[in-house]
mmCIF file of C-alpha atoms in Angstrom:
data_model
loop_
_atom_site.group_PDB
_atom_site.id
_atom_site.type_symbol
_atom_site.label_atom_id
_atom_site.label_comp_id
_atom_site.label_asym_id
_atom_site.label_seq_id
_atom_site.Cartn_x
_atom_site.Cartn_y
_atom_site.Cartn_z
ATOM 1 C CA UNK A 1008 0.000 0.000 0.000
ATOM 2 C CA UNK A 1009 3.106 2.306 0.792
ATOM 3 C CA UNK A 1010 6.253 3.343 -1.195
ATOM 4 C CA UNK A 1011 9.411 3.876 1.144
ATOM 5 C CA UNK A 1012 11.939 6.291 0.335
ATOM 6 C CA UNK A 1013 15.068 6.829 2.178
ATOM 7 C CA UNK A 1014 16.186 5.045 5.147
ATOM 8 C CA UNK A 1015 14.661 5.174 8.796
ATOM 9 C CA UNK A 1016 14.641 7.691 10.903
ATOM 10 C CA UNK A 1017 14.437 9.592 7.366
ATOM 11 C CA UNK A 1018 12.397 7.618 5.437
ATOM 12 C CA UNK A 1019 9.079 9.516 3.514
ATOM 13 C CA UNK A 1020 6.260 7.260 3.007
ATOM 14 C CA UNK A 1021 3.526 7.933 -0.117
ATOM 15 C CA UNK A 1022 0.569 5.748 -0.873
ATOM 16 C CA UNK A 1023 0.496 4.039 -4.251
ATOM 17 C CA UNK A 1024 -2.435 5.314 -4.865
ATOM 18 C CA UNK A 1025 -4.362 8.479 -3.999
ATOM 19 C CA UNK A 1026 -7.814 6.719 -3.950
ATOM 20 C CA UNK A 1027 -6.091 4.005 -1.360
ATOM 21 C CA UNK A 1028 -5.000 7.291 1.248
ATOM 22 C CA UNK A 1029 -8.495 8.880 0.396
ATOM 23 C CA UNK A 1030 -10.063 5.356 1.569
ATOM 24 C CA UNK A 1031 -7.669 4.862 4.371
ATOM 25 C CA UNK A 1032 -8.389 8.670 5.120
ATOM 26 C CA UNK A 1033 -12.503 8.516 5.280
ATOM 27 C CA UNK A 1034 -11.879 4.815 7.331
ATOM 28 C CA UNK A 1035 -10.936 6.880 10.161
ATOM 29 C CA UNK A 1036 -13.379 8.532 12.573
ATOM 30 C CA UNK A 1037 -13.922 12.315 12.743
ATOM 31 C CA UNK A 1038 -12.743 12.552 15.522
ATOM 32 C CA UNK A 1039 -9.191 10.504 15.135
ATOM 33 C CA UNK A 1040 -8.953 12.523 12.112
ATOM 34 C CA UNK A 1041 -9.163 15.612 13.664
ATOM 35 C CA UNK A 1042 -6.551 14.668 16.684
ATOM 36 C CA UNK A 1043 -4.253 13.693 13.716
ATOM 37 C CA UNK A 1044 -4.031 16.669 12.258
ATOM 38 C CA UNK A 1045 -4.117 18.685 15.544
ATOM 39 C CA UNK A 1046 -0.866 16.482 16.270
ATOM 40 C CA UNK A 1047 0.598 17.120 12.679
ATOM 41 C CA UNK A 1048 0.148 20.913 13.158
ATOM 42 C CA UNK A 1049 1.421 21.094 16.804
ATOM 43 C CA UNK A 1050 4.659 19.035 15.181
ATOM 44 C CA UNK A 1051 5.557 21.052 12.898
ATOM 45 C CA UNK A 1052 4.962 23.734 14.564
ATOM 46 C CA UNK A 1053 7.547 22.504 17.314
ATOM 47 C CA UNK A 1054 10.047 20.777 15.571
ATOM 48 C CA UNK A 1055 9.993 22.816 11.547
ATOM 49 C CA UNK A 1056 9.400 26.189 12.570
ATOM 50 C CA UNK A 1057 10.516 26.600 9.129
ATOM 51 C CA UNK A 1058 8.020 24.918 7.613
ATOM 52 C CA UNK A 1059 5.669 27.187 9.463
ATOM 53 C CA UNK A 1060 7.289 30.623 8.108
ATOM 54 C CA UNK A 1061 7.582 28.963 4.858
ATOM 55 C CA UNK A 1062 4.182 26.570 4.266
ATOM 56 C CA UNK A 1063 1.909 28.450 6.644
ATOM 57 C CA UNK A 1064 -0.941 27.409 4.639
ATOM 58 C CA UNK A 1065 -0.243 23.546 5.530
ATOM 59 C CA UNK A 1066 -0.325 24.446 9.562
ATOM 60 C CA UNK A 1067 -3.597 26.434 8.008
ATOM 61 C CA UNK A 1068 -5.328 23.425 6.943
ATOM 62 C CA UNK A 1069 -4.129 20.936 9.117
ATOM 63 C CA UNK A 1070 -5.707 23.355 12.048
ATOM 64 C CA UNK A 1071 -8.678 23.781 9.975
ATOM 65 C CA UNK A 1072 -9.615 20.210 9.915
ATOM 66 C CA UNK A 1073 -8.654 19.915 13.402
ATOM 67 C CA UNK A 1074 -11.212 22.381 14.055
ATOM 68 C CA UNK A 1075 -9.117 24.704 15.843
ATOM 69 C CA UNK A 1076 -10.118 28.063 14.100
ATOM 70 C CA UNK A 1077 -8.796 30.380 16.223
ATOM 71 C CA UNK A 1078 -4.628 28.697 15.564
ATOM 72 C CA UNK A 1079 -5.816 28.257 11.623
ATOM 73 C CA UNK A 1080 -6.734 31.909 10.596
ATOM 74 C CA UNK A 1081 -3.444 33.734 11.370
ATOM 75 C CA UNK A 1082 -2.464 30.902 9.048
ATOM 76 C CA UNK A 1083 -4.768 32.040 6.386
ATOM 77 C CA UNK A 1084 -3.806 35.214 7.015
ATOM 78 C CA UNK A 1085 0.272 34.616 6.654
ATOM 79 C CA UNK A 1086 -0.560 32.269 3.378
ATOM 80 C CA UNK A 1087 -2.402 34.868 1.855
ATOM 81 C CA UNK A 1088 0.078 37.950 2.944
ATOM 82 C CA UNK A 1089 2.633 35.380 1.415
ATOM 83 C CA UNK A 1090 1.109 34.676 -1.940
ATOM 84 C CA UNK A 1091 0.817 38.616 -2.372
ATOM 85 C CA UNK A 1092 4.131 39.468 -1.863
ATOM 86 C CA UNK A 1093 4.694 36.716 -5.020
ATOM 87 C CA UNK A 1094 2.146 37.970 -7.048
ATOM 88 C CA UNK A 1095 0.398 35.109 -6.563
ATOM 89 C CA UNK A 1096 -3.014 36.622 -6.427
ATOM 90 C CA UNK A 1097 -5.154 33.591 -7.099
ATOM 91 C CA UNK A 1098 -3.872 31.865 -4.199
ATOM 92 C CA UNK A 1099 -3.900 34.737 -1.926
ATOM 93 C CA UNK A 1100 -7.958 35.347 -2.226
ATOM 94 C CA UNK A 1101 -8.255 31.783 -1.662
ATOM 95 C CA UNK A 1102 -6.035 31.433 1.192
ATOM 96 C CA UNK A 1103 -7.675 34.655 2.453
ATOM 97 C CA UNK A 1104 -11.190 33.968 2.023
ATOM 98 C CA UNK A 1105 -10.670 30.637 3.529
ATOM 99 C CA UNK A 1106 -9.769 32.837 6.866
ATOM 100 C CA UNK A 1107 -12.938 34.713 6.471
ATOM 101 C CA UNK A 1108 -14.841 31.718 6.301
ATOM 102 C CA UNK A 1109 -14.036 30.816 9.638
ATOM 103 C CA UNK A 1110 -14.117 33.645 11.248
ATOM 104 C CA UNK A 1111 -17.572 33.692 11.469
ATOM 105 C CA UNK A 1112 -17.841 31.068 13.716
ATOM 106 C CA UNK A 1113 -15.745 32.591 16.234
ATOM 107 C CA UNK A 1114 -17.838 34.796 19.180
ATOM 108 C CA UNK A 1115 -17.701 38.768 17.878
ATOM 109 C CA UNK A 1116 -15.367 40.695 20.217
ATOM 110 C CA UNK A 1117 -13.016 43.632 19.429
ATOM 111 C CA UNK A 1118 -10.068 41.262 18.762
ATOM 112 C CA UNK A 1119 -12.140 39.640 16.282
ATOM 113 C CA UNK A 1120 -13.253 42.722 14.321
ATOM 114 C CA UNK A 1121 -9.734 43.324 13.993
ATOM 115 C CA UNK A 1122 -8.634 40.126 12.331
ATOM 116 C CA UNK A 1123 -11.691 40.544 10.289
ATOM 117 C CA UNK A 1124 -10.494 44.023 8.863
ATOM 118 C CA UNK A 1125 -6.803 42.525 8.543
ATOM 119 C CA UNK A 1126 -8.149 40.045 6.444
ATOM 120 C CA UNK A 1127 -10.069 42.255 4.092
ATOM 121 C CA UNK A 1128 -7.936 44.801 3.485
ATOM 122 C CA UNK A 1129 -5.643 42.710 2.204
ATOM 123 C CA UNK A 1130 -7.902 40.783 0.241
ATOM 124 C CA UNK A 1131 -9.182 43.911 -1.472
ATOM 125 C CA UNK A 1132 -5.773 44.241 -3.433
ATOM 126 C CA UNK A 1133 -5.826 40.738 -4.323
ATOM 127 C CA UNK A 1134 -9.225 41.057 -5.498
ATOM 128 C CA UNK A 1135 -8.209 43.834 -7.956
ATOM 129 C CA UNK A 1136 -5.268 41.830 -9.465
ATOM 130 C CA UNK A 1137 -7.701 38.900 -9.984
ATOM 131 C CA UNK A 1138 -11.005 40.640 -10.914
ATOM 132 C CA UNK A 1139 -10.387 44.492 -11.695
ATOM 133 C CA UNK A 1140 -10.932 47.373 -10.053
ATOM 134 C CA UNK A 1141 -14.511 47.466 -10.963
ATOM 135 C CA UNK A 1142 -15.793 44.268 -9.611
ATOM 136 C CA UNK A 1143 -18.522 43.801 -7.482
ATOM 137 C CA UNK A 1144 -16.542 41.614 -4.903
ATOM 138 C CA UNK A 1145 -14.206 44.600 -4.682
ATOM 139 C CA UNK A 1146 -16.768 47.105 -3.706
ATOM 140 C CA UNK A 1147 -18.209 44.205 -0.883
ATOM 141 C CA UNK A 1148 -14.547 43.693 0.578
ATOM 142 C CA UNK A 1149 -13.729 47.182 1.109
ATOM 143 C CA UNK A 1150 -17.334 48.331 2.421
ATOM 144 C CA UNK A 1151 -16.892 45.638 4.626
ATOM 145 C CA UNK A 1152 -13.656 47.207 5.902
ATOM 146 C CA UNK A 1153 -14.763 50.847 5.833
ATOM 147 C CA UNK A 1154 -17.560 49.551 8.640
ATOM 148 C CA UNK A 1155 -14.953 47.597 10.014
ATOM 149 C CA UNK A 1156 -12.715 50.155 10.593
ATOM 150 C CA UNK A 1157 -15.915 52.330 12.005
ATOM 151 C CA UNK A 1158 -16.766 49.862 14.650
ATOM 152 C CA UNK A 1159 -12.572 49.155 15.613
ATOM 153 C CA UNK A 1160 -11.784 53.082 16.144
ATOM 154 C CA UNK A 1161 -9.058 54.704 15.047
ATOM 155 C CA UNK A 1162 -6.919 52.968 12.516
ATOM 156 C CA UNK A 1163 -4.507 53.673 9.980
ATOM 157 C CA UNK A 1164 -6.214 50.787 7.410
ATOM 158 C CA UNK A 1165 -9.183 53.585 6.833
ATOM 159 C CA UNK A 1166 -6.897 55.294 4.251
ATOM 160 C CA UNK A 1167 -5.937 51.974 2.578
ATOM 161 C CA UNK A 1168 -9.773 51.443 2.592
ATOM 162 C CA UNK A 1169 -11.233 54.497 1.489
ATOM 163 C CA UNK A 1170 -8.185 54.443 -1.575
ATOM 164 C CA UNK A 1171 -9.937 51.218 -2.647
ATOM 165 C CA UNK A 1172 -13.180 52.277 -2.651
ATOM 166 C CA UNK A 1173 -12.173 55.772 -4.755
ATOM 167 C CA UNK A 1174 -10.488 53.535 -7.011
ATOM 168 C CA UNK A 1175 -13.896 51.221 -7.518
ATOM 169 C CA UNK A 1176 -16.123 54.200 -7.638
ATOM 170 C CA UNK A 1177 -13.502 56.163 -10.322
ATOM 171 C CA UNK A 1178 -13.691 52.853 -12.285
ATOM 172 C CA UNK A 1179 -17.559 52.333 -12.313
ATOM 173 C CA UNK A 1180 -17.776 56.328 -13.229
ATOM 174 C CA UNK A 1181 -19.172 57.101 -10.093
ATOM 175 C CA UNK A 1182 -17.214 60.016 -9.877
ATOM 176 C CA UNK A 1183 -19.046 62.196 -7.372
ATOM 177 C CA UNK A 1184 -19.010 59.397 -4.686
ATOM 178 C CA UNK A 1185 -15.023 59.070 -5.970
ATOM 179 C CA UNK A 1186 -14.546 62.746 -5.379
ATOM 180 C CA UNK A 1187 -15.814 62.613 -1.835
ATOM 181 C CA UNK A 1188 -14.008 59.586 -0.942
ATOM 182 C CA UNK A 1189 -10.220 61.165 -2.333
ATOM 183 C CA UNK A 1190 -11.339 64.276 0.022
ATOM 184 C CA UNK A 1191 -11.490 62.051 2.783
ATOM 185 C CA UNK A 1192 -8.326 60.585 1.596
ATOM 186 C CA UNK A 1193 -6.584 63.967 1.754
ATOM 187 C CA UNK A 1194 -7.842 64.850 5.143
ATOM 188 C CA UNK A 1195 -6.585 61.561 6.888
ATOM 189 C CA UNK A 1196 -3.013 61.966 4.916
ATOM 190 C CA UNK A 1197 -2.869 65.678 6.370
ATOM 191 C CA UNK A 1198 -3.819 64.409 9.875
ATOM 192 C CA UNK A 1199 -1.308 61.851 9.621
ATOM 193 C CA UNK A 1200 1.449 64.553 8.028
ATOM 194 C CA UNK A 1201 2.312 60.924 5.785
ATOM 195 C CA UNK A 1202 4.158 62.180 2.373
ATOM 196 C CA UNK A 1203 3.370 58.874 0.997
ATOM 197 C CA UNK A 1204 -0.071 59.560 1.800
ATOM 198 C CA UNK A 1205 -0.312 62.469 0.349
ATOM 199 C CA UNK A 1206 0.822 61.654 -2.516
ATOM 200 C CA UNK A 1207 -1.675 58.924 -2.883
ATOM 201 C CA UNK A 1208 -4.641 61.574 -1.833
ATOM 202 C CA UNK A 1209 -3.788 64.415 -4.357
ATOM 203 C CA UNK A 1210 -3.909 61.598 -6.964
ATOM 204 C CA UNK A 1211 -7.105 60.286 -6.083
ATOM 205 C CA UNK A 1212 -8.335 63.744 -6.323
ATOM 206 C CA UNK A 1213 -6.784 64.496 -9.665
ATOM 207 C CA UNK A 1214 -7.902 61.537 -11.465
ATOM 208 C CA UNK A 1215 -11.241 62.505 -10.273
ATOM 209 C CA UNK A 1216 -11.063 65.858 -10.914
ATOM 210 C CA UNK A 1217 -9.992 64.645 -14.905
ATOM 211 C CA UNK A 1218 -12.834 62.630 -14.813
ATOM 212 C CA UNK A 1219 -14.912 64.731 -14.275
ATOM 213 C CA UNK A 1220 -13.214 67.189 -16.835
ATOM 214 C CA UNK A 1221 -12.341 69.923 -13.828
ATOM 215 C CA UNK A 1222 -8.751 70.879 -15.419
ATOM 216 C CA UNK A 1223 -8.341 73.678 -13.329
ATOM 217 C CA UNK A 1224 -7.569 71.706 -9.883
#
């Protein structure tokens, strides 16, 4: 049923077959299954820290099906931050969106509005790689973290949010709404006294402002 490679202690073992693991898998009870993976997580989390900074998204899934949702979604989170940094955008709004999904089974406190808005804003820019700027599932993502970031206070992801929804709004010719949304831009980078987000503002409110055929800004 096994192939054997390498020698003990160093030996990898793979199934012949993956229908023979998928029946050996589903032979085991739910809840073996899910102390098996809870061990396989909390091993390689001990012994290939590595592995963990490397392959988050394995410790992701093996905590997933362990049903231990509050260790898996800073997986899904990491994965996803990962797969962005690689361009990998396909990947990162499924990695992401896998932490979303569980997050709603977790009680709603202010540490879990947070990790709510982490995940969304960064699954906005994934979003825009994959789909465009105009898509529908960009507008929900970054609405989502605008009230996000209302209910959490203070935070410095509102610019990051608002950008994204200027940027939807400019690209569904919404322009008005757009215009708004780059003044709020401007007024949090001025707070802030951030060059670099200034310089973001005063091009929201350009682009607009071209849009909208107003030269003279």
């Amino acid at each position: 049923l096994l192939y054997q490679r390498g020698t003990p202690p160093q030996s990898t073992y793979l199934f012949k077959h993956a229908l023979i693991q998928d029946t050996a898998y589903q032979s085991l009870l739910k809840s073996r299954r899910q102390q098996l993976h809870q061990q396989i997580a909390q091993v390689l989390e001990e012994r290939f820290p590595e592995t963990t900074e490397t392959q988050p998204e394995l410790l992701a899934h093996h905590y997933t099906e362990a049903e231990l949702i509050a260790h898996a979604i800073p997986y899904w989170q990491q994965a996803g931050q990962q797969a962005l940094q690689r361009l990998a955008n396909l990947e990162a709004v499924q990695h992401l969106t896998n932490g979303l999904t569980l997050l709603v089974v977790l009680p709603e406190t202010p540490a879990r509005a947070q990790q709510e808005l982490d995940l969304q804003v960064a699954l906005g820019p994934a979003l825009v790689a994959t789909k465009g700027f105009a898509a529908p599932e960009v507008e929900q993502t970054y609405a989502r973290a605008r009230a996000l970031c209302a209910h959490v206070g203070e935070t410095p992801q509102l610019f990051s949010t608002l950008r994204g929804l200027c940027r939807f709004y400019q690209s569904r010719g919404v322009l008005q709404t757009a215009r708004e949304l780059a003044e709020q831009c401007l007024s949090l980078a001025r707070r802030a006294q951030d060059s670099a987000l200034l310089l973001q503002a005063h091009h929201a409110q350009w682009t607009t402002s071209f849009f909208l055929g107003e030269f003279g800004l």
